[in-house]
Tab-separated table of C-alpha atoms and ligand atoms in Angstrom:
chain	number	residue	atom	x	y	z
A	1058	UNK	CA	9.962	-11.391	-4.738
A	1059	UNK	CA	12.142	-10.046	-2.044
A	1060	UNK	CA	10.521	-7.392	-0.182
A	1061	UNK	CA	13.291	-6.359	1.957
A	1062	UNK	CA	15.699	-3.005	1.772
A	1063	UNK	CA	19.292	-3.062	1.108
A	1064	UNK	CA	21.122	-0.550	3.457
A	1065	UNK	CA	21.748	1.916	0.894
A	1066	UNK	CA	18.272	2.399	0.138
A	1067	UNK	CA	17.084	2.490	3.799
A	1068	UNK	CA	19.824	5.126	4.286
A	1069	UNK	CA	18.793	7.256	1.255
A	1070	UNK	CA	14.957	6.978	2.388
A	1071	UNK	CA	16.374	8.226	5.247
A	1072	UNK	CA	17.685	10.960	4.178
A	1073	UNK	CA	14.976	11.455	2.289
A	1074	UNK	CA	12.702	12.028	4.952
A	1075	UNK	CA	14.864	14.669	6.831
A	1076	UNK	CA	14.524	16.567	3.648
A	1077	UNK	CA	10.827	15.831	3.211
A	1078	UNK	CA	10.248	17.407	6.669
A	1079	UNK	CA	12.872	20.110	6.379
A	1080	UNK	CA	12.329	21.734	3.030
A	1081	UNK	CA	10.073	19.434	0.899
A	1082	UNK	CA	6.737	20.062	2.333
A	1083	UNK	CA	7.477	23.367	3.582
A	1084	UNK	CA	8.370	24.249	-0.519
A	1085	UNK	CA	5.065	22.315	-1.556
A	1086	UNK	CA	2.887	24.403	0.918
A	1087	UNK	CA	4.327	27.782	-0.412
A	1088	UNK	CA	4.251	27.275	-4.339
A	1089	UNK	CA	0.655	25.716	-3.562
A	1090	UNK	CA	-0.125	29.050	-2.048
A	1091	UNK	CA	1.681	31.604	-4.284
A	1092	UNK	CA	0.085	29.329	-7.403
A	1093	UNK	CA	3.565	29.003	-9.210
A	1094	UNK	CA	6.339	26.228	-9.836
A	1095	UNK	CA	9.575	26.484	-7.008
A	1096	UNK	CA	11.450	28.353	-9.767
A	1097	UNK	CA	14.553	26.421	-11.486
A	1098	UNK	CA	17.445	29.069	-9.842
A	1099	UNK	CA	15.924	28.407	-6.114
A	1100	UNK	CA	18.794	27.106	-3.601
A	1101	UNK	CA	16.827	24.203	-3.011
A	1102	UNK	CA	17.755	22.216	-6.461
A	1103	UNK	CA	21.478	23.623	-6.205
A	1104	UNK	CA	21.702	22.067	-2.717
A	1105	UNK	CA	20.241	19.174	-4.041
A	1106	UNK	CA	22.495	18.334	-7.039
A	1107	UNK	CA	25.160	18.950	-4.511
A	1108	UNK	CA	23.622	16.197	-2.004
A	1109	UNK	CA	23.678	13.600	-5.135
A	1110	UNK	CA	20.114	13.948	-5.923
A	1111	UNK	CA	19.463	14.508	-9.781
A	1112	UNK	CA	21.258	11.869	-11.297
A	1113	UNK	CA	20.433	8.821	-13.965
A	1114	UNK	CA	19.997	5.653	-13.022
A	1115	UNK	CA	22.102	5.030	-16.583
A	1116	UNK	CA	25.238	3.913	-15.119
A	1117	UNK	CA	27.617	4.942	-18.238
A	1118	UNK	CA	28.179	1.005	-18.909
A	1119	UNK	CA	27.254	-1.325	-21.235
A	1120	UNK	CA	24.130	-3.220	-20.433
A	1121	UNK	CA	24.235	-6.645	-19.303
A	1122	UNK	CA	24.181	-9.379	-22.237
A	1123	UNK	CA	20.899	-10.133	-20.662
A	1124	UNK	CA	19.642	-6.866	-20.489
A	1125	UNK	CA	18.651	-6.797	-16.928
A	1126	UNK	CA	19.072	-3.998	-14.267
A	1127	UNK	CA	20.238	-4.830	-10.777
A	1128	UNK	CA	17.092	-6.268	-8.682
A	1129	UNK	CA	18.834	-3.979	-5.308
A	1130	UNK	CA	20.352	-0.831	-5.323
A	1131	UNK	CA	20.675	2.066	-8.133
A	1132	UNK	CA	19.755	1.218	-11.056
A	1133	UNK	CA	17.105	-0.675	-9.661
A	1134	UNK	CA	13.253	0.079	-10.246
A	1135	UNK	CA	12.125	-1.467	-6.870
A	1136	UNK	CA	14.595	1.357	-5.099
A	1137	UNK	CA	13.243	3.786	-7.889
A	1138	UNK	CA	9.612	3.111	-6.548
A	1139	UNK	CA	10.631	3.558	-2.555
A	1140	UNK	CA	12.516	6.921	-3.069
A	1141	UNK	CA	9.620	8.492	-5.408
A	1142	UNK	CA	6.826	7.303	-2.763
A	1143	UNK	CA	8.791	8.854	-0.015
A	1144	UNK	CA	8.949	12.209	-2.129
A	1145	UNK	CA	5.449	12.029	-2.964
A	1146	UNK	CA	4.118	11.724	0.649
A	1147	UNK	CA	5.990	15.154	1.859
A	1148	UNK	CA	5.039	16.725	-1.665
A	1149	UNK	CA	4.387	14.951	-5.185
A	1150	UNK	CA	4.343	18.052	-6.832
A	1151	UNK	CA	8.311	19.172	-4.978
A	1152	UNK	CA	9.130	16.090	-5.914
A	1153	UNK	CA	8.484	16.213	-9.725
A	1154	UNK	CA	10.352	19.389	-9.452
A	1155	UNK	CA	13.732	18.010	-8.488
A	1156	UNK	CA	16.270	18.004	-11.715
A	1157	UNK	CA	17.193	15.278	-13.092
A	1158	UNK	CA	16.093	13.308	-16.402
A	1159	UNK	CA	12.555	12.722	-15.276
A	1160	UNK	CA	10.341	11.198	-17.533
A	1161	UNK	CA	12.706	11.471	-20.810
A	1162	UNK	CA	15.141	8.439	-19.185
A	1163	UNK	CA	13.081	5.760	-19.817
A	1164	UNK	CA	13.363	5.700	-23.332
A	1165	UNK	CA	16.529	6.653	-23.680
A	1166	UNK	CA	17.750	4.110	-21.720
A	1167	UNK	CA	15.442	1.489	-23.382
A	1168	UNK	CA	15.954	2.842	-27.102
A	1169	UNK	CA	18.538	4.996	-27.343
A	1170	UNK	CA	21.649	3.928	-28.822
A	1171	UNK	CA	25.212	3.826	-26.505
A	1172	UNK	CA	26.182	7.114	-28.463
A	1173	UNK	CA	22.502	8.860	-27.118
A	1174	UNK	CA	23.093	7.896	-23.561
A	1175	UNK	CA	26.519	9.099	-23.617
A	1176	UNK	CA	25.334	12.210	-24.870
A	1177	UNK	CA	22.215	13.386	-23.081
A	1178	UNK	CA	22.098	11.047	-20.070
A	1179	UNK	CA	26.503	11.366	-19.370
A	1180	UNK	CA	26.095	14.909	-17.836
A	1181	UNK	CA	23.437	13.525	-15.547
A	1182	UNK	CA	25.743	10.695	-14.243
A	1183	UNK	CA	27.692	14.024	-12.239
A	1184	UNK	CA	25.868	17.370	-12.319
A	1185	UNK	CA	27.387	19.698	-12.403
A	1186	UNK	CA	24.917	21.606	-11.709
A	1187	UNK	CA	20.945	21.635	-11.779
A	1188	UNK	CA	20.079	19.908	-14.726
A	1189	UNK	CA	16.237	18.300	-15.731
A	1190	UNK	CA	14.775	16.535	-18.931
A	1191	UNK	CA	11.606	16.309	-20.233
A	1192	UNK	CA	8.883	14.011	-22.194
A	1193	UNK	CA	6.498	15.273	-24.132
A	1194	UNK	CA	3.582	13.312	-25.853
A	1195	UNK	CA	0.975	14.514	-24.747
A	1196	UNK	CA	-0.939	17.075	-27.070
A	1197	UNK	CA	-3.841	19.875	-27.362
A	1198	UNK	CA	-6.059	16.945	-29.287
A	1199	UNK	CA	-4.122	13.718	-27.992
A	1200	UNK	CA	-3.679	12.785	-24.212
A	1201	UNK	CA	-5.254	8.980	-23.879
A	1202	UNK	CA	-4.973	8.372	-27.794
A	1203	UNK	CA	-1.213	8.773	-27.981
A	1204	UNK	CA	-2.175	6.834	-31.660
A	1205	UNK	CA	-3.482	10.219	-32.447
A	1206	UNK	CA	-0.446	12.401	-32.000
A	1207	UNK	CA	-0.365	15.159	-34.638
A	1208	UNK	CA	3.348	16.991	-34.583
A	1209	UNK	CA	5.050	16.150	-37.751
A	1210	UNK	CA	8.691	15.024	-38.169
A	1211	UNK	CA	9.587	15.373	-41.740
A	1212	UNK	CA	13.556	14.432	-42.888
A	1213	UNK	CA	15.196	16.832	-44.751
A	1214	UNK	CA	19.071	15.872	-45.649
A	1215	UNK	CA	20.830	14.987	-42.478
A	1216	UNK	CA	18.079	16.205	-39.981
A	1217	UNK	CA	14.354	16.016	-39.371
A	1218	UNK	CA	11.962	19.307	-38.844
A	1219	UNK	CA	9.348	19.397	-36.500
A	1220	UNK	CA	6.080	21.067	-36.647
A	1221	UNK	CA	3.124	20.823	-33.749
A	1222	UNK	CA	2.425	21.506	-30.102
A	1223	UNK	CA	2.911	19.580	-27.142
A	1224	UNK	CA	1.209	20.427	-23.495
A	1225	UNK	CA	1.453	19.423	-19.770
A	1226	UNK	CA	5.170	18.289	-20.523
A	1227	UNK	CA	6.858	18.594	-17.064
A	1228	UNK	CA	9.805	20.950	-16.331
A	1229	UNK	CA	9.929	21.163	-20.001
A	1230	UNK	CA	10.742	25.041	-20.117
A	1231	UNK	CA	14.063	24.133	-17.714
A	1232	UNK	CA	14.735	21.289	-19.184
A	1233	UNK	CA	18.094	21.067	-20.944
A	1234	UNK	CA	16.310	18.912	-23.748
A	1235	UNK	CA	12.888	17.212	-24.357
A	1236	UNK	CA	12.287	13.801	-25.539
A	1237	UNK	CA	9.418	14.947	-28.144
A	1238	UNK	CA	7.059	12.141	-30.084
A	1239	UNK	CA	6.284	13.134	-33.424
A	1240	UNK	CA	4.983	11.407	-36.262
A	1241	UNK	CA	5.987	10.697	-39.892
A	1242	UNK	CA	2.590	9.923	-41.294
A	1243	UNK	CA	-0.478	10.183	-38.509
A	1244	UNK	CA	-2.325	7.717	-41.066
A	1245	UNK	CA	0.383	5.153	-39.595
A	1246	UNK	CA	-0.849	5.295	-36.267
A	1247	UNK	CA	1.514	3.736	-34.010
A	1248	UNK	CA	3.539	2.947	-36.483
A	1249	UNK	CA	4.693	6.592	-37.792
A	1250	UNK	CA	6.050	7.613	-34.147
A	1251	UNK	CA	9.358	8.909	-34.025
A	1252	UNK	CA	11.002	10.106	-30.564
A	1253	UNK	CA	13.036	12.499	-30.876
A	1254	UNK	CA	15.861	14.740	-28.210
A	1255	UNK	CA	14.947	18.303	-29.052
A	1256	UNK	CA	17.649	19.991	-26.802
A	1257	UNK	CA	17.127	23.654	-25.472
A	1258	UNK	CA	17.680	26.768	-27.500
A	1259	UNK	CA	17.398	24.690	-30.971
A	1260	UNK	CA	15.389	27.311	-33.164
A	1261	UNK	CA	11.603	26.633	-33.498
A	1262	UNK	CA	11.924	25.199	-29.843
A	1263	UNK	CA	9.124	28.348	-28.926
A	1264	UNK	CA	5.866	29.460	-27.140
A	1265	UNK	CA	6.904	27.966	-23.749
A	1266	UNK	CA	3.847	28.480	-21.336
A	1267	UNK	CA	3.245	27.231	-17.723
A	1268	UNK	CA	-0.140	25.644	-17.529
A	1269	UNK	CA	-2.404	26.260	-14.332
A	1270	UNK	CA	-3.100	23.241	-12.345
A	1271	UNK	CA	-5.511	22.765	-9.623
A	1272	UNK	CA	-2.889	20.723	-7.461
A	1273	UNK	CA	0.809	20.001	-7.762
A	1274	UNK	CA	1.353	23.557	-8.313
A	1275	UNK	CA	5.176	23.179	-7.282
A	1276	UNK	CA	6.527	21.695	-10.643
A	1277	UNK	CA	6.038	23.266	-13.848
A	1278	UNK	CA	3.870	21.398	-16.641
A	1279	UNK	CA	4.519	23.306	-19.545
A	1280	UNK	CA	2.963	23.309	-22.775
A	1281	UNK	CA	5.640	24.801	-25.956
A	1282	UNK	CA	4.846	24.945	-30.004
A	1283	UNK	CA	7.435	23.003	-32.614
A	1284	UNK	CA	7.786	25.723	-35.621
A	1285	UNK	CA	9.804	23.956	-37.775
A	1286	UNK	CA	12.591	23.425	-35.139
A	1287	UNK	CA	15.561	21.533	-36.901
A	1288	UNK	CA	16.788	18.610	-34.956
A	1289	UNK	CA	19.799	16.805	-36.425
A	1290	UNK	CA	19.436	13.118	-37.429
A	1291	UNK	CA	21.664	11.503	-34.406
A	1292	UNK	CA	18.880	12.738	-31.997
A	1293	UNK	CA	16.306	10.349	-33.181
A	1294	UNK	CA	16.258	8.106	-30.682
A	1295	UNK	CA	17.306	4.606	-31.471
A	1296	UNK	CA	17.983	5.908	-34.885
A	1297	UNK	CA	16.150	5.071	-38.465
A	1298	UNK	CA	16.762	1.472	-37.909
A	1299	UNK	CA	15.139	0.904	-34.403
A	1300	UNK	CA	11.864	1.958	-36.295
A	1301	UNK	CA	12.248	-0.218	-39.710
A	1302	UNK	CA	11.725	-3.092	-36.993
A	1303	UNK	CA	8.440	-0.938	-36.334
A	1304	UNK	CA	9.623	-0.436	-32.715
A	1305	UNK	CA	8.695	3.322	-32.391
A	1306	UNK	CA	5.252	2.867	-30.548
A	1307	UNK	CA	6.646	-0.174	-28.726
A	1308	UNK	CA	9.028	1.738	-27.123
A	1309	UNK	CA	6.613	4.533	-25.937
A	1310	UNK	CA	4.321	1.738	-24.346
A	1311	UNK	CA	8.091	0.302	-22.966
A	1312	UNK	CA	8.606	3.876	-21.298
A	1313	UNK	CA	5.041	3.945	-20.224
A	1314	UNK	CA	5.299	0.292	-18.322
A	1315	UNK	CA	8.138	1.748	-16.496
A	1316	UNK	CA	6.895	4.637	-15.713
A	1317	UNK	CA	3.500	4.209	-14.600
A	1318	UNK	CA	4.189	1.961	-11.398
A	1319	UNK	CA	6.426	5.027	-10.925
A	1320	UNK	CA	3.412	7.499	-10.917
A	1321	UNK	CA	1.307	5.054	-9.344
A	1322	UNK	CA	3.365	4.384	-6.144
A	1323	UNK	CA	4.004	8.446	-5.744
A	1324	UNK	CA	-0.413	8.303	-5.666
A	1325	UNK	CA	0.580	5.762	-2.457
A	1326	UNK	CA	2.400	8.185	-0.921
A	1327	UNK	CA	0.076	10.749	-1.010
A	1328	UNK	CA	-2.542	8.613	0.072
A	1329	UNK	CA	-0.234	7.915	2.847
A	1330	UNK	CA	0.513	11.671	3.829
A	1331	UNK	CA	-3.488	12.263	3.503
A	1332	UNK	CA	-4.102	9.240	5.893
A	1333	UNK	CA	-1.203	10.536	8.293
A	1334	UNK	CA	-2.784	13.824	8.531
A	1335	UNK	CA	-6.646	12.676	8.959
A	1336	UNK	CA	-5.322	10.094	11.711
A	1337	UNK	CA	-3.480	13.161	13.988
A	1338	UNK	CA	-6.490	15.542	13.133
A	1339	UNK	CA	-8.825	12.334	14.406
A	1340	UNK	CA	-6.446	12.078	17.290
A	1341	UNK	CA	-6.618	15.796	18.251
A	1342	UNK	CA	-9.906	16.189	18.190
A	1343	UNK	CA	-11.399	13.290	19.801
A	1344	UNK	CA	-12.973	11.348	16.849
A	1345	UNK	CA	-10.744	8.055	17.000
A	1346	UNK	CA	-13.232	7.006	19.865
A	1347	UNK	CA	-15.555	6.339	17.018
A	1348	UNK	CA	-15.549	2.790	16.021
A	1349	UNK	CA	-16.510	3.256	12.322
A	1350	UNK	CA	-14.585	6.682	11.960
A	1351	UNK	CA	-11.760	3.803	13.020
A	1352	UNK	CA	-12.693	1.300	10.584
A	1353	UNK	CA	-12.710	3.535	7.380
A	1354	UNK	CA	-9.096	4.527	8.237
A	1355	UNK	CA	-8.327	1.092	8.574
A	1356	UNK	CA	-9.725	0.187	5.354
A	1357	UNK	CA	-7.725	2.969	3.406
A	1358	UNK	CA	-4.745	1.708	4.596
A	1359	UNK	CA	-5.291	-1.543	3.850
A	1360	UNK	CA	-5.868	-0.091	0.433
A	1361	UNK	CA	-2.915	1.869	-0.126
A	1362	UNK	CA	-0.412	-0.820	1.267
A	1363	UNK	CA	-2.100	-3.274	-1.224
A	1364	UNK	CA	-1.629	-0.829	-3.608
A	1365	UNK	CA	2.227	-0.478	-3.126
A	1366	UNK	CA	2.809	-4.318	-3.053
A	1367	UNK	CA	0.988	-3.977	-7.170
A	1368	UNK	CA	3.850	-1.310	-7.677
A	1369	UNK	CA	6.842	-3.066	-6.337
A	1370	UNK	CA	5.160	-6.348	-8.160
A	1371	UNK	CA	5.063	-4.683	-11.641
A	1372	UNK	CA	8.739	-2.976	-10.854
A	1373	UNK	CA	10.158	-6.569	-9.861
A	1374	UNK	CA	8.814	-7.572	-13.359
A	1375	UNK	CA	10.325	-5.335	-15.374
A	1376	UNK	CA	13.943	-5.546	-12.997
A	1377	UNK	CA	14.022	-9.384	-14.251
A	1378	UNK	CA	12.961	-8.711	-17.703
A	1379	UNK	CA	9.545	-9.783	-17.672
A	1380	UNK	CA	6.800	-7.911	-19.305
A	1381	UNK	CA	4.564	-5.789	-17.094
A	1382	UNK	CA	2.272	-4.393	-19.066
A	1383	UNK	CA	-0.888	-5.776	-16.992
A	1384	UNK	CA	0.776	-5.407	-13.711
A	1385	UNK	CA	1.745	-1.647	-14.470
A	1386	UNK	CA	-1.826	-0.757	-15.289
A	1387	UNK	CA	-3.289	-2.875	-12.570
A	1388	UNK	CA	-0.915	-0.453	-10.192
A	1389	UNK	CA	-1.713	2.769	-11.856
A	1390	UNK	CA	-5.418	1.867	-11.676
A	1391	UNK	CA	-5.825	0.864	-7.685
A	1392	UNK	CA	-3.106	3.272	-6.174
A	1393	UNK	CA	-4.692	6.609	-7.795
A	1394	UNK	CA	-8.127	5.507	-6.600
A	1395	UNK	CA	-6.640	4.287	-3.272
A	1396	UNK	CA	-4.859	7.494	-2.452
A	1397	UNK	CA	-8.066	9.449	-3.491
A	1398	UNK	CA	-10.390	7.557	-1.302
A	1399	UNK	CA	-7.847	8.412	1.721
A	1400	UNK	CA	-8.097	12.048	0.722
A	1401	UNK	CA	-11.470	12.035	0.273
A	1402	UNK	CA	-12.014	10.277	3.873
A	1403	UNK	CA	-9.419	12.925	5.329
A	1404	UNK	CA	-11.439	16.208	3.970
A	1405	UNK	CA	-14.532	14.307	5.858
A	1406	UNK	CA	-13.055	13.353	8.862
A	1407	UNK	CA	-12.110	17.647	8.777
A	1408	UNK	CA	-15.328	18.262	7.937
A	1409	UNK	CA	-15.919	22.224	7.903
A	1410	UNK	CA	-12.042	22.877	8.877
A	1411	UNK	CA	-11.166	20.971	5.273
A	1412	UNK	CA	-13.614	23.177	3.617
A	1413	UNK	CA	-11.584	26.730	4.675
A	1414	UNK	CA	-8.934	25.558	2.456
A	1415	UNK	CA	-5.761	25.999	4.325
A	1416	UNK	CA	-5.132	22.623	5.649
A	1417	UNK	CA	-2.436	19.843	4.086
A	1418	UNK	CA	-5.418	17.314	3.690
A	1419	UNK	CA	-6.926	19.772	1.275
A	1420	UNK	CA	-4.222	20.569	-0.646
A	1421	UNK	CA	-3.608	16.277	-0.598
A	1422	UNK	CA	-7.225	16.225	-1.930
A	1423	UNK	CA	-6.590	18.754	-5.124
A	1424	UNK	CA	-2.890	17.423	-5.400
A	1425	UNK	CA	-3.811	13.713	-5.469
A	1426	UNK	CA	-6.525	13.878	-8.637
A	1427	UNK	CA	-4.405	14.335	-11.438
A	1428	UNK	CA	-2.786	10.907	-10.575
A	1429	UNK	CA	-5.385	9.191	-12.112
A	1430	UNK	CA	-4.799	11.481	-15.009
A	1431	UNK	CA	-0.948	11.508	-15.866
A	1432	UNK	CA	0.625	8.430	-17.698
A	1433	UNK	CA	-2.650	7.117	-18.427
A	1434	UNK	CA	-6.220	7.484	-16.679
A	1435	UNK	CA	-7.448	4.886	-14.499
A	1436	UNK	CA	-10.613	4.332	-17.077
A	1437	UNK	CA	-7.749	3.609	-19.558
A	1438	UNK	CA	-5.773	1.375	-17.732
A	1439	UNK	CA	-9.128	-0.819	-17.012
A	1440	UNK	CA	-9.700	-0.570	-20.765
A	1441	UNK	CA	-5.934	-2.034	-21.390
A	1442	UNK	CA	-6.812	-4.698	-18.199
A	1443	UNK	CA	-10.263	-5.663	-19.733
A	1444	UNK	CA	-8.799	-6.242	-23.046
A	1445	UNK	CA	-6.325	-8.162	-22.015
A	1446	UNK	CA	-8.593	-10.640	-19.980
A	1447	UNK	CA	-10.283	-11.412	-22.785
A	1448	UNK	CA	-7.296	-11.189	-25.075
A	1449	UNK	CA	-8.433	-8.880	-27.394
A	1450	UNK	CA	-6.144	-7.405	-29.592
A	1451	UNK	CA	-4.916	-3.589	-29.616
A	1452	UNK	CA	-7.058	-1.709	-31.958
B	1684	LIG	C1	-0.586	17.222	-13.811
B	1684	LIG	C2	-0.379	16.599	-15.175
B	1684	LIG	C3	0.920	16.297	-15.597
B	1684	LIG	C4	1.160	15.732	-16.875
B	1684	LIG	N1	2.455	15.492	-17.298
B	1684	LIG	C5	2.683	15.081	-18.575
B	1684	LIG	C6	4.030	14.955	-19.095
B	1684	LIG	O1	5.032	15.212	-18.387
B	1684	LIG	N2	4.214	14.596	-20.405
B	1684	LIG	C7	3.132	14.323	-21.208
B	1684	LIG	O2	3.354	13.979	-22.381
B	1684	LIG	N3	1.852	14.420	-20.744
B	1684	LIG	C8	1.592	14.802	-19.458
B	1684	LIG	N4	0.302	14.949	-18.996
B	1684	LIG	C9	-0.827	14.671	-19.878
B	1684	LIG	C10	-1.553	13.388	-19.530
B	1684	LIG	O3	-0.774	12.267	-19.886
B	1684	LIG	C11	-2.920	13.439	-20.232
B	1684	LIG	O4	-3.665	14.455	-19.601
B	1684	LIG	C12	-3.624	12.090	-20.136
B	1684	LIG	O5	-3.025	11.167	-20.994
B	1684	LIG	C13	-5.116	12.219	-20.494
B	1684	LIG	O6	-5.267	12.859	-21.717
B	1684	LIG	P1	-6.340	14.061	-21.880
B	1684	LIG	O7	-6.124	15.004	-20.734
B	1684	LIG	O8	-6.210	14.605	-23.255
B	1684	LIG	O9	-7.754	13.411	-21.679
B	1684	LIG	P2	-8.584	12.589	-22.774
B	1684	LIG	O10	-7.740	11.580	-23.432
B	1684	LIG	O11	-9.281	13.559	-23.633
B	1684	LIG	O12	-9.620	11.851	-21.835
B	1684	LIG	C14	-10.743	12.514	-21.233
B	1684	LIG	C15	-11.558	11.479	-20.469
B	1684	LIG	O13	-12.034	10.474	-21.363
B	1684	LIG	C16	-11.618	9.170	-20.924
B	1684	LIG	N5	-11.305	8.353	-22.109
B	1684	LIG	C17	-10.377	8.626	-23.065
B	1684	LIG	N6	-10.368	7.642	-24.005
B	1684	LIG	C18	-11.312	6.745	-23.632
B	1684	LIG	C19	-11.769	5.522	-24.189
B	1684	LIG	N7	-11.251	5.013	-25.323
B	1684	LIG	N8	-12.765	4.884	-23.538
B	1684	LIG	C20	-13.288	5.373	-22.392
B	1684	LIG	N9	-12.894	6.527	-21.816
B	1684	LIG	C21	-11.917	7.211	-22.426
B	1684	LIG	C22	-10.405	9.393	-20.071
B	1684	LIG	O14	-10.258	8.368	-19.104
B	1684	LIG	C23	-10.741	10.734	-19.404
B	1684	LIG	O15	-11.520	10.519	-18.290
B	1684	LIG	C24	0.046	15.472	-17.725
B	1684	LIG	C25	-1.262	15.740	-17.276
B	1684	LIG	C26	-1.491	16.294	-16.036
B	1684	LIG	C27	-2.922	16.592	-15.593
């Protein structure tokens, strides 16, 4: 595994971290205060688009015969993993917030057919302007047990209808369409998933409502109700035959081992931003003198670096084609829990100054918790790791 930086990446982190200090933090620190998402119409995401941020990493061009992504450069999940962390560590929650296809790329990409990508990833290739997609699996009754999802997908002629309600789906009410899981028959389980793109202003697309979050207040996750929206058959994804192979579920779990070193390595640079901030409030007030104030910093950083190197291991994977799936949910199990231990350190190394609630380590401290949530809890991912040390098989 090569674990240096092409040039293009270094410049882009680069540039990156201008921003971060510029407008990124700055923009986390105010919705965290006003209690609402950086609204989709702010200047912010228009100068952005206009910077080149925003776009797929879908090139417009066949795949490889061999199906594999570049291991360097765009396209590539390693350079993915080293722009998101740098976002996350001036603010995870901006950071979600910046258009683009999000979480709903992953399976188009790995499902969809050339027709789909044209369609729904093409306009993000060149924005022309602010432009986000969404994912939404999650439900009111079904967050860990995605087995259990209840919106329906019925086919009627040449489309399908939809019925159900999905929650904590990010930017989903700016979103120009939604990558929504539904099922044909929940006594299938798995096997009765459908994904489908339910694009904006289709009727029956309703009820959109921002939820309130404790942390990561500057991206919208949005919960919206299905009422028998009518979504025309070439936006299943993959299309009828994909699923005859019984592929549905496999390519959720295929989105989620992309996506979760993703998450996990944005919980590193958090952890990194609340270690950064506890080491120049130690430094200011005279506590780095103390040997085992010293040491515990020490040992979170060990953690969190040992954390990325899991998230650039499991990204590597999947770049060459290899499966991932214990290597993703190794990574989303440490980094979370490293990145909380460094925010949890930080609000003690503050002590009563953390406690006032109006310091960056605080906000760190509610922001960095619901990474052990999203794309899987930790206590599920060392469910999935248990299992598969003893090679059990899925129930
Ligand atoms: C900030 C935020 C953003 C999100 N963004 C999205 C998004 O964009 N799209 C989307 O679809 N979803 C999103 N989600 C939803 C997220 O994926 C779910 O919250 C997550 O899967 C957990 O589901 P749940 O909240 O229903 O908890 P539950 O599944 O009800 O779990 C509750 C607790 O029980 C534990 N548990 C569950 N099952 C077991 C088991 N079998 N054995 C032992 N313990 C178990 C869990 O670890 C957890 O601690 C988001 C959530 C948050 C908080």
């Amino acid at each position: 595994m090569d674990l240096s930086l092409d040039a293009a990446t270094r410049k882009r982190l680069e540039t990156i971290r201008a921003l971060g200090a510029s407008q990124i933090r700055p923009l986390g620190l105010e919705a965290d205060r006003l209690g609402r998402p950086t609204p989709p119409d702010h200047a912010f995401f228009e100068g952005l688009v206009k910077a080149g941020q925003g776009r797929t990493r879908w090139t417009g061009e066949a795949p490889e015969p061999s199906g594999r992504a570049p291991a360097q450069g765009v396209g590539s999940s390693r350079t993915a993993l080293c722009l998101a962390e740098e976002m996350a560590y001036w603010d995870r929650g901006v950071a979600v917030s910046f258009p683009g296809p999000g979480l709903g790329e992953p399976p188009l990409i790995s499902m969809g057919t050339e027709d789909q990508k044209r369609r729904f990833l093409g306009p993000f290739i060149e924005p022309d302007r602010p432009r986000w997609g969404s994912f939404a699996m999650t439900e009111p009754g079904a967050g860990s047990d995605v087995a259990g999802i209840r919106a329906s997908a019925r086919k009627d002629g040449d489309s399908w209808v939809l019925n159900g309600a999905k929650s904590f789906a990010a930017n989903a009410s700016r979103a120009d369409w939604i990558v929504v899981w539904a099922t044909v028959d929940p006594s299938l389980g798995r096997e009765g998933h459908r994904a489908f793109v339910v694009e904006k202003g289709m009727p029956g697309l309703v009820d959109f409502q921002v939820e309130r979050k404790m942390g990561l207040k500057a991206y919208e996750s949005t919960s919206f109700s299905l009422v028998d929206c009518r979504v025309p058959a070439e936006n299943l994804i993959g299309g009828e035959a994909h699923y005859a192979q019984r592929a549905g579920f496999k390519g959720a779990m295929r989105s989620f081992n992309a996506t979760r070193p993703l998450v996990a390595v944005m919980a590193v640079g958090i952890g990194r931003a609340a270690l950064d901030a506890s080491l120049d409030f130690a430094r200011e007030h005279d506590l780095l003198e103390d040997r085992r104030v010293r040491d515990r910093l020490e040992r979170v950083r060990r953690k969190i670096l040992s954390a990325r190197l899991l998230c650039w291991q499991a990204a590597w994977l999947a770049d060459h084609g290899r499966p991932n799936i214990l290597e993703a949910s190794i990574s989303k199990a440490m980094a979370p829990a490293a990145a909380l231990e460094a925010a949890i350190l930080g609000m003690e190394i503050l002590g009563e100054v953390g406690g006032r609630g109006d310091h960056l380590v605080e906000k760190l401290f509610r922001d960095v918790k619901a990474m052990d949530i999203v794309e899987g809890t930790g206590q599920v991912q060392r469910l999935v790791m248990a299992r598969q040390l003893v090679q059990l098989p899925r129930d």
